[in-house]
Amino acid sequence: MLELQNVVFGYRDSAPVLNGISLVIKEGDFLILRGPSGSGKSTFLRLLNGLLEPQEGIILFHGRPLSSYDYPSLRRRVIYLPQTPVLLDASVRDNLCLPFRFRSARKATPPTDEVVGEYLRVFRLEDVSLEANARNLSVGQKQRLALIRVLLLKPEVLLLDEPTASLDPEVCRVVEDYLETLNQEQGVGIVMVNHSDYLPRRVNYRLFYLDHGRLREEEA
Amino acid sequence: MSVIDISWSGLLLSLLFVVLAGLSSLVLQLGLHKDIFWGTVRTVSQLFLMGFLLKYIFQLNSAGPVLLVYAVMILFAAQIIRGRVKNKEIPYLAPTIISMFLSYTLVAFIVTAGIIQVEPWYRPSYFLPIGGMIIGNSMNAIALSLERLFGDLRAQRDVVEMYLSLGADYREASGDIFRRAVSAGMIPSINSMMGVGLVFIPGMMSGQILAGADPIIAVKYQIVVMLMLVGSTALGSFLVTLLVRRMCFSASHSLLLGKD
């Protein structure tokens, strides 16, 4: 589904962060990506949906270069969720429905309050009002809200950067279980950067280690 | 009423003011006397140079030299903007010159040809002062818009990328920033409309009255000037922000500006 061929990327005036990465991510793959701080894990995720462009090499999605896609539409299918949730100074409902205002969502129907409410219940946010200002929520609540926002778009691939970093262990487990179910039942591809020792419990996964610009697959 | 020329001895007498300022600097040890000296030399020489050039161009009275001087003024203004707006990542000079040229020429043409109805429209004694006022004032507007655009795109990089990550195109991702940048350029000229005639007599109106014009004619000119400046700052800020914002994003709708 996603394929990287000899991808090289570096920021200005510095050595390449990623140096000749090749990888095939198949439909329904669940990838765990680890590596020391600053090793380029977030950069790797941002390359996969075109927020960054490789200096060398090519990235394919369904066999076609990313550049052949309309990027806004592509980014609704291959969604990147950063570690720090970014929410607008607006209500929870407006934040969750934000992507449905974009031109790339012309044909999509915004979720009803019932659908949104169901997601809030699943992620233990049933006490959060749709009218509440999202900026006033706790970091953990914001992180789950940002996750719900991308799930509402029904992506094909989720690029998740430490999605449970600010959550308590119980809620963390809820999120992990949900992601595993999504992967197992709907075949959503998941690439997750993770510092903790989490490994999927119910689905097959692939474990990668990124260091010094190189990607190494480890025994799962 | 005709203009009273200033005699050469009178002009020399005006140096008394800078001598006073220079003495104050020496007595109070302000360290400004060198700047005062060179400032005076530059004021006198630059203005006389400009005066002789204008006199020559007025005599020629043809479009070519007028537009050439006008173009040079725009290039100098663009250089001043480049000195003020610090940004090495985006080569914004060319779109700035294009925006200035298009918006200012349109406004200056409407004023000389349509409002004052000078014939020909490029008559240097009208077109150059009008163009000069537009360039001088709107230059600040463009610098303010660009500073705001670059500053906000950097400061709100995470918000812009959040929009992009969720399927927004670059226009949607930077819509609020775009509007704030255009407003930043427009606000000073709008504010100056509020105080004009109450807290200051504007330069052009004072000049015309000193030159013997009827105050009501001077007022009419001043009104046109104030309104044209609002128009030229709006148009210039809008165009430059539109063009430069596009350059801040790649073809793949990703933000090219780094963090501060």
Coordinates of N, CA and C in Angstrom, one line a residue, chain A residues 12 46 49-53 71-72 75-76 79-80 86-88 98-99 101-104 149-150 153, chain B residues 89 157-159 161-172 250-256 258-259:
Chain A
R12 N 17.9 21.4 6.5 CA 18.9 22.3 6.0 C 20.2 22.3 6.8
R46 N 6.0 12.1 8.9 CA 5.6 13.2 8.1 C 6.0 13.1 6.6
N49 N 3.0 11.1 4.5 CA 1.8 11.8 4.0 C 2.1 13.1 3.3
G50 N 3.4 13.3 2.9 CA 3.8 14.4 2.1 C 3.9 15.7 2.8
L51 N 3.9 15.7 4.2 CA 4.2 17.0 4.9 C 5.6 17.4 4.7
L52 N 6.5 16.4 4.4 CA 7.8 16.6 4.0 C 8.1 15.9 2.7
E53 N 9.0 16.4 2.0 CA 9.3 15.7 0.7 C 10.7 15.2 0.7
Y71 N -2.8 16.4 -2.9 CA -2.3 16.2 -1.5 C -3.3 16.3 -0.4
P72 N -4.2 17.4 -0.5 CA -5.2 17.4 0.6 C -6.1 16.2 0.7
R75 N -4.0 13.3 2.1 CA -3.8 13.4 3.6 C -5.0 13.1 4.4
R76 N -6.2 13.0 3.8 CA -7.4 12.5 4.5 C -7.3 10.9 4.5
I79 N -3.3 9.7 7.3 CA -3.4 10.8 8.2 C -2.3 10.7 9.3
Y80 N -1.7 11.9 9.5 CA -0.6 12.0 10.5 C -1.2 12.7 11.7
V86 N -3.2 19.5 18.7 CA -3.4 20.9 18.4 C -4.9 21.1 18.2
L87 N -5.5 21.9 19.0 CA -6.9 22.1 18.9 C -7.2 23.6 18.8
L88 N -8.3 24.0 18.2 CA -8.6 25.4 18.0 C -9.3 25.9 19.2
L98 N -14.1 20.1 12.1 CA -13.2 21.0 11.3 C -12.8 20.4 9.9
P99 N -12.3 19.1 9.8 CA -11.9 18.6 8.5 C -13.0 18.5 7.5
R101 N -15.0 20.9 6.8 CA -15.2 22.2 6.2 C -14.3 22.4 5.0
F102 N -13.3 21.5 4.9 CA -12.3 21.8 3.8 C -12.9 21.3 2.4
R103 N -12.3 21.9 1.4 CA -12.7 21.6 0.0 C -12.5 20.1 -0.3
S104 N -11.5 19.5 0.3 CA -11.2 18.1 0.0 C -12.3 17.2 0.6
R149 N -10.8 12.9 16.1 CA -11.0 13.8 14.9 C -10.4 13.1 13.6
V150 N -9.3 12.4 13.8 CA -8.8 11.7 12.6 C -9.6 10.4 12.3
L153 N -12.6 10.6 10.0 CA -12.3 10.7 8.6 C -12.2 9.4 7.9
Chain B
E89 N 14.5 32.4 3.8 CA 14.0 31.2 3.2 C 13.1 31.5 1.9
R157 N 3.1 27.5 13.2 CA 3.4 26.3 12.4 C 2.6 25.1 12.7
D158 N 2.5 24.8 14.0 CA 1.8 23.6 14.4 C 0.3 23.6 14.0
V159 N -0.3 24.8 14.1 CA -1.7 24.9 13.7 C -1.9 24.7 12.2
E161 N 0.1 23.1 10.2 CA 0.3 21.7 9.9 C -0.8 20.8 10.3
M162 N -1.5 21.2 11.4 CA -2.7 20.4 11.8 C -3.7 20.5 10.7
Y163 N -4.0 21.7 10.2 CA -4.9 21.9 9.1 C -4.5 21.0 7.9
L164 N -3.2 21.1 7.5 CA -2.7 20.4 6.3 C -2.9 18.9 6.5
S165 N -2.6 18.4 7.8 CA -2.7 17.0 8.1 C -4.1 16.4 8.0
L166 N -5.0 17.3 8.1 CA -6.4 16.9 8.1 C -7.1 17.1 6.7
G167 N -6.3 17.5 5.7 CA -6.8 17.5 4.4 C -7.1 19.0 3.9
A168 N -6.6 20.0 4.6 CA -6.8 21.3 4.2 C -5.8 21.6 3.1
D169 N -6.1 22.5 2.1 CA -5.1 23.0 1.2 C -4.4 24.2 1.8
Y170 N -3.4 24.7 1.2 CA -2.6 25.7 1.8 C -3.4 27.0 2.1
R171 N -4.4 27.3 1.2 CA -5.2 28.5 1.5 C -6.0 28.3 2.7
E172 N -6.6 27.1 2.9 CA -7.5 26.9 4.1 C -6.6 26.9 5.3
S250 N 5.0 24.5 -0.5 CA 5.5 23.8 -1.7 C 4.3 23.4 -2.5
A251 N 4.6 22.8 -3.7 CA 3.5 22.3 -4.6 C 2.7 21.3 -3.9
S252 N 3.3 20.6 -2.9 CA 2.5 19.5 -2.2 C 1.8 20.1 -0.9
H253 N 1.6 21.4 -0.9 CA 0.9 22.1 0.2 C 1.6 21.8 1.5
S254 N 2.9 21.8 1.6 CA 3.5 21.7 2.9 C 4.3 23.0 3.1
L255 N 4.4 23.4 4.4 CA 4.9 24.7 4.8 C 6.4 24.7 4.7
L256 N 7.0 25.7 4.0 CA 8.4 25.7 3.7 C 9.2 26.5 4.8
G258 N 10.7 27.4 8.3 CA 11.1 26.7 9.5 C 10.6 27.4 10.7
K259 N 10.9 26.8 11.9 CA 10.6 27.5 13.2 C 11.5 28.7 13.4

